[in-house]
XYZ file of C-alpha atoms in Angstrom:
727
model
C 140.465 -2.925 26.678
C 137.802 -3.047 23.154
C 135.452 -4.643 23.199
C 133.459 -5.613 19.629
C 131.015 -8.183 18.459
C 132.190 -9.202 14.871
C 135.006 -11.648 13.803
C 138.146 -9.867 12.523
C 140.423 -12.865 10.945
C 139.856 -14.872 8.595
C 141.433 -18.445 9.428
C 143.968 -20.479 6.878
C 142.438 -24.453 6.506
C 145.742 -24.913 7.838
C 144.721 -22.617 11.032
C 142.071 -24.956 10.937
C 143.332 -27.809 11.278
C 145.768 -26.959 13.525
C 143.428 -25.792 16.161
C 141.264 -29.172 15.879
C 144.253 -30.995 17.071
C 144.877 -29.121 19.624
C 140.978 -29.544 20.652
C 141.430 -33.176 20.614
C 143.902 -33.325 23.364
C 141.826 -31.692 25.916
C 140.798 -34.774 27.147
C 143.741 -36.567 27.607
C 144.134 -36.821 31.795
C 147.415 -34.816 32.936
C 150.378 -36.557 34.453
C 151.464 -35.028 37.516
C 154.741 -36.944 37.855
C 155.223 -35.108 34.791
C 158.983 -32.548 36.733
C 156.762 -28.918 35.341
C 154.466 -30.421 37.968
C 156.465 -30.057 40.367
C 155.428 -27.356 42.486
C 158.745 -26.697 44.446
C 161.028 -25.011 41.026
C 160.969 -21.993 40.248
C 158.106 -20.546 37.600
C 162.159 -20.260 35.557
C 162.288 -23.169 35.350
C 158.844 -24.616 34.785
C 158.139 -23.213 32.002
C 161.564 -24.599 30.036
C 160.886 -28.010 30.560
C 157.183 -27.242 29.842
C 158.315 -25.559 26.726
C 160.541 -28.252 25.914
C 158.324 -30.483 25.076
C 155.107 -27.862 22.682
C 155.259 -28.632 19.785
C 155.141 -26.421 16.846
C 151.412 -25.643 16.521
C 150.693 -26.261 20.390
C 152.845 -22.706 20.625
C 151.567 -20.610 17.848
C 148.128 -21.177 19.074
C 149.353 -20.161 22.829
C 150.527 -16.338 20.747
C 146.866 -15.543 19.899
C 143.249 -15.709 21.300
C 139.930 -17.509 20.259
C 138.322 -14.974 19.828
C 134.948 -13.450 22.036
C 132.364 -15.391 23.911
C 130.364 -12.650 22.901
C 130.592 -13.472 19.152
C 127.631 -13.355 16.561
C 129.606 -14.359 13.876
C 131.902 -17.466 14.255
C 132.864 -19.731 12.377
C 130.841 -22.415 12.120
C 134.369 -25.023 12.543
C 134.592 -23.343 15.593
C 131.873 -24.397 17.155
C 133.735 -26.507 19.169
C 135.914 -23.644 20.280
C 133.150 -21.478 21.582
C 131.721 -23.724 23.806
C 134.885 -24.222 25.975
C 134.279 -20.232 26.461
C 134.103 -19.676 29.751
C 132.381 -16.681 28.576
C 134.354 -13.682 28.757
C 136.824 -11.539 26.834
C 139.064 -14.480 25.311
C 140.724 -17.907 25.273
C 143.892 -18.784 24.984
C 144.205 -22.734 23.931
C 147.441 -24.498 25.936
C 148.785 -27.006 25.477
C 146.294 -29.502 27.958
C 147.685 -32.887 27.224
C 150.621 -31.243 29.569
C 149.216 -29.942 32.238
C 149.221 -25.867 31.465
C 145.427 -24.581 31.555
C 143.565 -22.903 28.805
C 143.352 -19.128 29.430
C 140.020 -17.713 30.248
C 140.303 -13.907 30.568
C 137.922 -11.273 32.059
C 137.121 -8.290 32.022
C 137.169 -7.138 35.621
C 138.751 -3.430 36.089
C 135.840 -2.127 38.182
C 133.583 -5.394 38.927
C 134.169 -9.088 37.323
C 131.860 -8.131 33.346
C 129.198 -9.936 32.508
C 128.220 -11.968 34.557
C 124.696 -11.845 33.914
C 124.583 -14.089 30.460
C 126.350 -16.832 32.409
C 123.018 -16.921 35.255
C 126.206 -14.785 37.719
C 127.009 -12.319 39.907
C 129.511 -9.712 40.285
C 130.281 -6.312 42.867
C 130.423 -3.605 41.477
C 133.280 -0.988 43.354
C 133.723 2.455 43.441
C 135.658 3.055 40.658
C 139.867 2.678 40.261
C 139.351 6.642 40.392
C 137.293 6.788 43.311
C 139.859 4.119 44.893
C 143.149 6.597 44.616
C 140.629 8.839 46.248
C 140.672 7.298 49.442
C 145.292 7.570 48.585
C 145.287 4.071 50.769
C 147.022 1.139 49.478
C 145.035 -1.314 52.138
C 141.902 -0.410 50.057
C 143.390 -0.437 47.116
C 144.338 -4.630 48.151
C 141.084 -4.743 49.607
C 139.853 -4.183 45.545
C 141.855 -7.322 43.997
C 141.699 -9.359 46.314
C 137.566 -9.484 45.832
C 137.947 -9.134 42.647
C 140.515 -12.219 41.947
C 138.125 -14.304 44.154
C 134.653 -12.996 41.902
C 136.934 -13.998 39.473
C 138.058 -17.350 40.202
C 134.329 -18.201 41.420
C 133.095 -17.577 38.259
C 136.369 -19.761 36.700
C 138.448 -16.848 34.958
C 141.707 -17.327 35.476
C 142.467 -14.045 34.060
C 142.205 -10.555 34.697
C 141.673 -6.864 32.330
C 141.740 -4.793 34.713
C 144.706 -3.080 36.383
C 144.682 0.306 34.396
C 146.937 3.090 35.402
C 146.993 5.826 32.397
C 147.400 9.761 33.544
C 144.898 11.667 33.900
C 146.265 13.944 30.895
C 142.656 14.415 29.751
C 140.344 15.079 32.196
C 138.039 14.310 29.037
C 139.329 10.813 28.417
C 135.987 8.620 28.098
C 138.090 6.125 30.885
C 139.338 8.175 33.171
C 137.068 6.952 35.536
C 139.196 3.242 35.038
C 142.120 5.080 35.922
C 143.985 5.930 39.417
C 144.577 9.884 38.558
C 147.223 12.142 37.693
C 149.770 12.166 39.856
C 152.510 9.128 38.988
C 153.403 8.121 42.860
C 149.970 8.263 44.117
C 147.961 5.729 40.391
C 151.227 3.477 40.685
C 151.580 2.834 43.926
C 147.893 2.022 44.113
C 147.426 0.105 41.077
C 150.623 -1.739 42.290
C 148.471 -3.049 45.712
C 145.619 -3.769 43.341
C 147.543 -6.481 40.923
C 149.879 -7.598 44.168
C 146.379 -8.568 46.175
C 144.592 -9.438 42.885
C 146.972 -12.076 41.996
C 147.663 -13.421 44.783
C 144.035 -14.903 44.368
C 145.389 -17.283 41.834
C 144.392 -15.067 38.269
C 147.225 -14.223 35.900
C 147.544 -10.068 36.908
C 147.799 -7.456 34.237
C 148.551 -3.362 34.296
C 147.437 -1.743 30.769
C 146.991 -0.112 28.471
C 150.881 1.113 28.498
C 151.068 3.699 26.896
C 149.805 7.564 26.894
C 146.424 5.689 25.887
C 145.945 9.593 27.315
C 142.425 9.850 25.057
C 139.614 7.928 23.227
C 139.081 9.790 20.807
C 140.699 8.171 17.358
C 142.605 5.635 20.694
C 143.175 4.005 16.862
C 144.764 5.649 14.739
C 146.502 8.689 16.951
C 150.092 9.409 17.583
C 151.249 10.723 21.192
C 154.533 12.957 20.379
C 156.347 13.223 24.014
C 160.243 13.681 24.926
C 161.231 10.894 26.620
C 162.262 12.246 29.390
C 158.777 13.716 30.056
C 157.675 10.481 29.441
C 160.109 8.313 31.938
C 158.820 11.396 34.505
C 155.405 10.520 34.090
C 153.268 7.385 32.199
C 156.251 5.304 32.186
C 157.045 5.805 35.696
C 153.562 5.593 36.817
C 154.393 1.927 35.010
C 157.127 1.525 36.301
C 156.171 1.637 40.159
C 153.217 -0.571 39.559
C 154.601 -3.201 37.553
C 157.545 -2.585 40.995
C 155.125 -3.029 43.163
C 152.891 -5.059 41.959
C 154.161 -7.870 39.830
C 151.834 -8.344 37.000
C 152.054 -11.135 34.990
C 151.450 -9.322 32.345
C 150.976 -6.622 30.588
C 148.353 -5.120 28.076
C 149.423 -2.392 25.450
C 147.712 -0.084 23.959
C 146.129 0.722 20.689
C 147.806 4.630 20.100
C 151.264 5.126 18.132
C 153.867 6.439 20.634
C 156.058 8.399 19.047
C 155.315 6.545 15.022
C 155.329 3.003 16.399
C 151.695 1.632 17.502
C 152.372 0.640 21.425
C 152.163 -2.424 20.480
C 154.173 -2.564 18.287
C 157.022 -0.771 19.774
C 160.653 -1.701 20.825
C 161.371 0.743 23.166
C 157.862 0.675 25.500
C 158.032 -3.487 25.392
C 161.014 -3.896 24.755
C 163.836 -1.763 25.390
C 162.247 -0.775 29.178
C 159.596 -2.993 29.522
C 161.058 -6.173 29.318
C 165.244 -5.025 29.353
C 164.909 -2.356 31.979
C 162.574 -3.526 34.775
C 163.794 -6.844 34.222
C 160.166 -7.483 33.261
C 159.632 -12.074 32.867
C 155.993 -11.839 32.441
C 153.870 -11.387 28.488
C 152.755 -8.616 26.362
C 149.134 -8.777 25.181
C 147.494 -7.450 23.177
C 144.545 -5.019 23.292
C 141.770 -5.716 21.331
C 142.136 -5.607 17.831
C 145.113 -3.709 18.713
C 147.686 -6.208 16.522
C 148.900 -4.316 14.081
C 151.756 -6.922 12.146
C 153.305 -9.738 12.389
C 157.044 -9.790 11.695
C 157.083 -6.167 13.287
C 155.257 -6.850 16.044
C 156.797 -10.122 17.040
C 161.031 -8.350 17.053
C 159.225 -5.463 18.699
C 158.105 -7.870 21.917
C 154.557 -8.532 21.414
C 153.718 -12.189 23.208
C 150.319 -12.459 22.706
C 147.317 -10.866 20.066
C 144.093 -11.106 21.062
C 141.220 -11.112 20.698
C 141.706 -13.698 17.293
C 144.987 -14.275 14.977
C 145.313 -11.703 11.998
C 148.726 -11.362 12.716
C 149.552 -13.849 15.438
C 148.346 -16.887 13.747
C 148.921 -18.197 10.168
C 150.526 -15.636 9.699
C 153.140 -15.712 12.494
C 154.035 -19.677 11.322
C 154.215 -18.653 7.584
C 157.076 -15.696 8.822
C 158.503 -18.810 11.911
C 158.540 -21.315 8.630
C 160.102 -18.509 5.868
C 162.907 -17.864 8.007
C 161.365 -13.921 8.684
C 161.036 -14.485 12.085
C 162.985 -16.636 14.455
C 161.692 -19.703 16.645
C 163.855 -18.069 19.541
C 161.386 -15.222 19.191
C 158.517 -17.427 18.632
C 159.741 -19.594 22.019
C 160.107 -16.020 24.174
C 156.512 -15.513 24.021
C 155.310 -19.238 25.062
C 158.218 -19.331 27.681
C 156.567 -15.817 29.258
C 152.718 -17.195 29.204
C 153.755 -20.175 30.840
C 156.433 -18.703 33.731
C 152.677 -16.276 33.628
C 150.644 -19.403 34.578
C 153.020 -21.037 37.362
C 153.734 -17.817 38.486
C 150.285 -16.855 39.263
C 149.866 -20.140 40.246
C 146.426 -21.448 38.168
C 148.427 -24.767 36.930
C 149.049 -25.383 41.048
C 145.812 -24.220 42.098
C 143.077 -23.337 38.978
C 140.190 -21.552 39.432
C 136.799 -23.920 40.488
C 133.384 -21.948 39.752
C 131.780 -21.250 43.884
C 128.911 -18.975 45.067
C 130.623 -14.927 45.048
C 129.692 -13.775 49.125
C 127.713 -11.175 48.039
C 127.721 -9.245 51.577
C 131.711 -9.043 51.869
C 131.485 -7.700 48.267
C 128.898 -5.306 49.389
C 130.898 -4.755 53.104
C 134.155 -3.446 50.738
C 132.769 -1.968 48.032
C 130.566 0.318 50.509
C 134.232 0.912 52.666
C 136.136 1.789 49.680
C 133.153 4.003 48.544
C 133.611 5.631 52.172
C 136.713 6.065 52.203
C 136.845 7.561 48.058
C 134.815 9.984 48.249
C 135.822 13.717 48.843
C 134.484 16.022 51.087
C 134.603 19.560 49.012
C 132.356 22.448 50.865
C 130.995 22.423 54.258
C 130.317 26.279 54.549
C 128.156 27.063 58.051
C 128.695 23.371 58.733
C 125.812 22.176 57.520
C 126.847 18.479 57.687
C 127.168 16.279 58.643
C 122.592 15.962 59.031
C 121.033 15.315 62.522
C 118.770 13.152 62.194
C 117.265 14.506 65.041
C 116.807 17.935 64.385
C 116.150 17.278 60.789
C 112.023 18.168 59.895
C 111.767 17.418 55.765
C 114.539 16.388 52.814
C 114.423 16.730 49.176
C 116.102 14.455 47.163
C 116.550 15.664 43.936
C 117.891 14.675 40.711
C 117.582 12.155 38.355
C 117.349 7.926 39.435
C 117.654 9.331 42.485
C 115.429 6.886 44.043
C 116.277 4.087 42.029
C 120.292 3.789 41.122
C 123.256 5.770 41.111
C 125.601 5.498 37.765
C 128.196 2.844 36.995
C 130.795 3.779 34.648
C 130.102 2.218 30.850
C 131.981 0.285 28.316
C 134.019 -2.829 28.691
C 134.435 -1.898 32.212
C 130.982 -2.488 32.854
C 128.942 -4.036 35.782
C 126.390 -6.158 35.236
C 123.549 -4.469 37.934
C 121.547 -7.081 39.299
C 117.798 -7.267 37.939
C 119.670 -5.894 34.548
C 118.541 -7.927 32.213
C 120.283 -5.731 29.554
C 124.575 -6.851 30.549
C 126.619 -6.591 27.877
C 124.648 -4.066 25.964
C 127.004 -1.849 24.497
C 127.509 2.068 25.314
C 124.168 1.815 27.464
C 123.848 3.787 30.826
C 123.406 1.569 33.352
C 122.200 2.820 37.255
C 122.922 0.623 39.765
C 119.712 -0.448 42.746
C 121.583 1.433 45.250
C 118.658 3.591 46.134
C 119.996 7.215 47.660
C 116.378 8.482 48.383
C 115.908 5.290 50.544
C 119.437 5.474 52.416
C 118.677 8.873 53.108
C 115.375 8.368 54.335
C 116.721 4.628 56.427
C 119.486 7.618 58.604
C 115.869 9.733 59.489
C 112.878 7.808 59.410
C 110.715 10.644 61.257
C 111.968 12.948 58.921
C 109.517 13.808 55.709
C 110.556 12.751 52.732
C 110.049 14.081 48.805
C 112.137 13.421 45.560
C 111.905 14.951 42.293
C 113.642 13.978 39.053
C 115.271 17.066 38.464
C 113.673 17.335 35.021
C 110.889 19.162 35.568
C 112.798 22.653 37.357
C 109.818 23.762 38.499
C 108.848 20.884 40.136
C 112.193 20.526 42.653
C 112.475 24.020 43.182
C 109.135 24.150 44.678
C 109.831 20.791 47.204
C 113.570 22.396 47.748
C 111.650 25.668 49.166
C 108.722 23.323 51.440
C 112.106 21.421 52.756
C 114.875 22.157 55.227
C 117.371 20.583 53.002
C 117.948 19.560 49.578
C 119.973 16.913 48.218
C 120.604 16.845 44.408
C 121.498 13.689 43.274
C 124.444 14.634 40.241
C 125.739 12.580 37.260
C 127.765 12.983 34.221
C 128.584 9.583 32.680
C 131.695 8.891 31.221
C 132.164 5.255 29.197
C 136.088 4.080 26.283
C 135.531 4.385 22.680
C 134.772 8.164 22.933
C 136.011 11.459 25.038
C 133.520 13.826 26.828
C 132.740 17.033 24.995
C 133.315 18.990 28.272
C 133.729 18.782 31.719
C 129.758 20.352 32.241
C 127.466 17.995 33.767
C 125.416 16.813 31.221
C 120.766 17.536 30.798
C 121.085 21.248 31.645
C 122.223 19.484 35.903
C 124.028 22.931 36.074
C 120.687 25.156 35.665
C 118.578 22.971 37.893
C 121.361 23.345 40.678
C 121.320 27.105 39.716
C 117.839 27.387 40.575
C 117.074 24.513 43.251
C 120.406 26.530 45.280
C 119.068 30.044 45.253
C 115.001 28.550 46.712
C 117.167 26.802 49.350
C 120.929 27.800 50.353
C 120.953 24.507 52.069
C 121.134 22.394 48.809
C 123.928 19.721 49.609
C 125.307 18.230 45.332
C 126.102 14.677 45.751
C 128.204 14.374 42.404
C 128.678 10.982 40.600
C 131.336 11.588 38.075
C 133.754 9.538 36.906
C 136.180 12.835 36.391
C 135.985 16.828 36.580
C 133.438 18.762 36.910
C 133.105 22.667 36.418
C 131.092 24.162 39.171
C 129.633 27.154 38.033
C 127.022 27.408 41.247
C 129.954 25.986 43.319
C 129.748 29.229 45.999
C 125.835 29.506 46.032
C 125.838 25.096 47.285
C 125.294 24.621 51.102
C 128.070 21.450 50.316
C 129.379 19.276 47.458
C 130.500 15.711 48.381
C 131.870 14.205 44.899
C 130.429 10.481 45.230
C 132.468 9.046 42.082
C 130.788 6.121 40.611
C 130.004 4.997 43.781
C 129.315 0.482 43.345
C 126.953 -1.082 44.507
C 126.185 0.079 47.806
C 127.127 4.011 46.977
C 124.153 5.196 48.648
C 124.242 3.660 51.974
C 127.814 5.195 51.736
C 126.719 8.847 50.632
C 124.234 8.060 53.471
C 127.095 7.869 55.693
C 129.386 10.422 54.965
C 126.029 12.984 54.926
C 125.110 11.708 58.355
C 128.419 11.968 60.145
C 128.616 8.270 60.665
C 131.751 8.259 58.604
C 134.032 10.752 59.074
C 134.944 11.952 54.969
C 138.942 11.264 53.851
C 139.148 11.249 50.423
C 141.041 14.021 48.801
C 141.271 14.372 44.838
C 144.029 11.791 42.886
C 143.302 15.117 39.964
C 142.593 18.566 39.980
C 139.590 20.095 39.290
C 140.200 23.263 36.780
C 138.166 26.128 36.429
C 137.481 25.044 33.053
C 138.462 23.560 29.704
C 140.249 26.624 28.811
C 142.701 26.053 31.207
C 144.098 22.951 30.858
C 147.069 22.363 28.127
C 144.522 21.264 25.180
C 141.637 22.992 25.699
C 139.694 21.383 23.066
C 140.367 17.499 22.684
C 142.214 16.095 19.845
C 139.681 14.288 16.936
C 140.989 12.308 13.923
C 140.966 13.524 10.212
C 137.413 12.182 7.843
C 139.121 8.783 6.838
C 141.045 7.719 9.091
C 141.468 3.687 9.311
C 142.955 1.767 11.700
C 146.366 0.801 10.752
C 147.521 4.063 10.601
C 148.186 6.505 12.638
C 146.514 9.960 10.741
C 147.023 12.240 13.444
C 149.102 12.735 16.263
C 148.591 14.584 19.657
C 151.580 16.957 21.529
C 151.869 16.386 24.838
C 154.480 19.232 24.379
C 153.440 20.467 28.555
C 155.698 17.416 28.976
C 156.449 16.215 32.524
C 153.755 18.907 34.123
C 150.358 16.638 34.186
C 147.720 18.166 36.132
C 148.663 20.081 38.956
C 152.402 20.572 37.964
C 150.699 22.035 34.917
C 148.700 24.635 37.038
C 151.867 25.282 39.383
C 154.150 25.841 36.957
C 151.358 28.213 34.888
C 149.616 29.811 37.442
C 146.668 28.356 37.297
C 144.014 29.065 39.669
C 142.225 25.854 40.040
C 138.267 24.904 41.458
C 140.057 22.492 43.891
C 143.789 21.081 43.432
C 145.358 18.007 43.757
C 144.501 16.519 47.462
C 142.392 18.195 48.280
C 138.665 16.845 50.644
C 137.528 18.608 53.474
C 136.643 16.787 56.707
C 134.518 17.018 59.958
C 137.066 17.593 62.101
C 140.954 19.698 61.571
C 144.415 18.936 62.034
C 147.786 20.497 62.155
C 150.884 19.840 61.110
C 154.061 20.129 63.195
C 158.123 19.423 64.101
C 159.540 18.992 60.149
C 162.302 16.991 60.112
C 164.262 16.070 56.985
C 167.102 12.922 56.895
C 170.127 15.216 55.778
C 170.648 12.403 52.481
C 166.949 12.599 52.199
C 165.318 9.776 52.677
C 163.088 10.259 54.634
C 161.148 13.025 56.089
C 159.133 12.833 60.045
C 156.506 14.806 61.268
C 153.568 14.852 63.337
C 149.571 15.299 62.687
C 147.691 16.667 65.518
C 143.392 15.925 65.246
C 143.060 19.312 66.266
C 138.606 18.516 65.962
C 136.028 17.023 68.192
C 135.319 13.802 66.263
C 138.225 10.500 65.346
C 138.758 11.221 61.620
C 141.425 9.639 58.546
C 144.186 12.442 57.957
C 146.053 11.911 54.707
C 149.287 13.592 54.949
C 150.665 14.373 51.802
C 154.634 15.050 51.081
C 156.087 17.327 48.592
C 159.408 18.640 47.072
C 161.337 20.815 44.711
C 164.404 19.798 43.186
C 167.162 22.870 42.753
C 166.523 25.142 40.036
C 169.112 23.793 37.874
C 166.942 20.740 37.481
C 163.823 22.728 35.516
C 161.245 20.814 37.052
C 157.587 21.959 37.866
C 157.119 23.728 41.075
C 157.035 20.689 43.334
C 155.373 16.793 42.847
C 154.565 13.865 45.550
C 156.779 12.159 47.369
C 155.136 10.389 49.727
C 152.170 10.176 51.661
C 150.617 8.365 54.638
C 147.050 8.132 55.640
C 146.659 8.990 59.952
C 143.900 7.226 62.513
C 143.085 10.164 65.333
C 141.319 9.903 67.559
C 139.970 13.694 68.718
C 142.864 15.126 69.968
C 145.165 12.415 69.337
C 148.540 12.874 67.770
C 150.981 11.024 66.149
C 154.112 10.692 64.696
C 155.055 9.810 61.224
C 158.062 8.750 59.280
C 158.246 8.295 56.304
C 161.018 6.343 54.122
C 161.546 8.424 50.660
C 162.583 6.726 47.357
C 164.961 8.448 46.114
C 163.842 7.809 42.374
C 161.249 10.317 44.025
C 163.368 13.406 43.978
C 165.879 11.940 40.809
C 164.758 13.546 36.687
C 165.269 11.115 33.633
C 169.315 11.878 32.319
C 168.422 10.991 28.513
C 172.171 10.743 27.465
C 173.066 8.370 31.472
C 169.271 6.953 30.529
C 168.423 6.797 34.567
C 166.795 8.637 36.990
C 169.941 11.187 38.489
C 169.206 13.284 41.399
C 170.203 16.890 40.722
C 172.441 18.292 43.288
C 171.455 21.443 45.382
C 169.396 22.548 47.812
C 165.902 20.687 47.895
C 162.333 21.696 49.779
C 160.596 19.508 51.253
C 156.287 20.485 52.284
C 154.336 19.341 54.106
C 150.494 18.803 54.466
C 146.987 18.200 53.546
C 146.874 19.544 49.810
C 149.308 20.598 47.112
C 147.507 23.663 47.387
C 147.874 24.307 51.539
C 151.403 23.121 52.786
C 152.855 25.026 56.098
C 155.332 22.931 57.229
C 158.130 23.517 54.590
C 162.964 22.634 55.364
C 165.114 22.350 52.746
C 167.973 20.398 52.616
C 171.509 20.858 50.162
C 171.689 17.182 48.155
C 174.664 16.521 46.557
């Protein structure tokens, strides 16, 4: 979602009168005896009953937002509206005379945004990418549950989270908001997040639909991709997310897709989403992502945010002139009403209350522990032994006070931060790595250096048993990273420190992959991502072995940008203006996203998709595949001396005639194992995951021929294989 603190629409006198009239009805009491207030009726029936009672002006009012609570230039006539805001990203005026609550929206990518401006508190969860690295649907569920509860406690009844755009471009400034590069993993996890978020009785959301895979020129870029490639990659992630999570709303993206803006793209909004997937909810535009009235309405856009540039007076006039049929208006309104009833916000509206801070901390820390990925551990440097450790040098900018978080509309206000809401500002959460590590080894001597003076950091590293460097790479929406290197000469710092002390541990606080020219000189590397409110405690628990690492990469780490499908990020031409698709990105790699690209192009990588180390070891045996490919069975054993959790991954290669990349993920399971324990695993395989999109038949079909099923601990380590023939 885009945040802009300026008014972007001019309202006519007629619309001002309409809105004022609607607001005048806000004080009327709700008649609970009305038939649509019967919770035993279906959301469809209840929505239809309300629709029959609504005036034309009430319908128009529901199809657009009233701006943002933080807007600085609200029209004077809208002071009454402004007073109704709960302090979020948007407000939709509804017929409250009929008992239909206004929709109060808040950004909530990894926690409720802008709480400080309302004197409130929100838990910052680890980034969505960190959640994906847990490969754990239950963790995704707890993620959504926490956000749903905190939204309600702050008076919101709609979330603007649920990002699932695939990582086609790892330099994308919003990579941390998404779920990685594989559609099956990303779609499954975002679906479980949405399902449990919506269960808290908020209107749930999935975004940004679709192909919003870079931020550079996001308002003017046209994403070009073939139908089959689109359906097997980015749209498959959304399809799984919609079917698993049952969101109440879908947010269409800023960019164009194959020549039409996503928010006026009939193929995306109507043909696929509403007709093929039978999505019953409403489509909401990204903020300022609407570009037309009649075309957008006919294409299937139901609600314009943040203002009424196209869906206010312009839409009303178009209906009166016969250019937009009333049936379209009714369908838009009916879908929004359905979402209000289906989500539960009519029968169980939010009640402001005190957030359970400790519960939020516990959830955030647990997900950070499960999602952190151990990338390197030479000579078993980790876990650290507090009984033997004499001295530790902690190095890194802000490593004495906090850990960095992701920015933009995802940004959660940090406790004690008085500048909440400032756009594109780096925010460090006060979860001190230095103090968290010190608490684990109270008998050891700790020193600290910010790393800005490399000579000082080297001197402290030389004098210590172990050096721990906290390195960071900040991301936010509205811009892309120039490259995948660590900024501020951190590569140079790590090179110098590792040369001084080979027992150097690098903890990465990043929102995407990073290149590591210093990798072979380090003792250990832990990818902690943007780790949230209790990130420091999670890292300390992992480094000292209180928690055995189990996270695995949800995206490939390439060796360099030269290995990407596009070595440089495409930029908009000078003078580009919102409203015109002025340049295109041709996704010629098609379905070959992430590991599928590197496999097909025979490109070596720094770390493969699905990779992650543990403090114990695992073995696999006994692979069997059902004759029809509907299930896979095998045994996983913990062959080490510590309890741990292994993510067992299942891949398949399709018949050569299918023309697919060498393999694709078709299933996985996270398995808790005591030392020496083994477990028999049986996984059901969705037939779609063994299929390809048939453009002529307009459906997924499973090719006939020989399939190879592969099982193991990462996409690059698959010791079990079995061939089957499917017709």
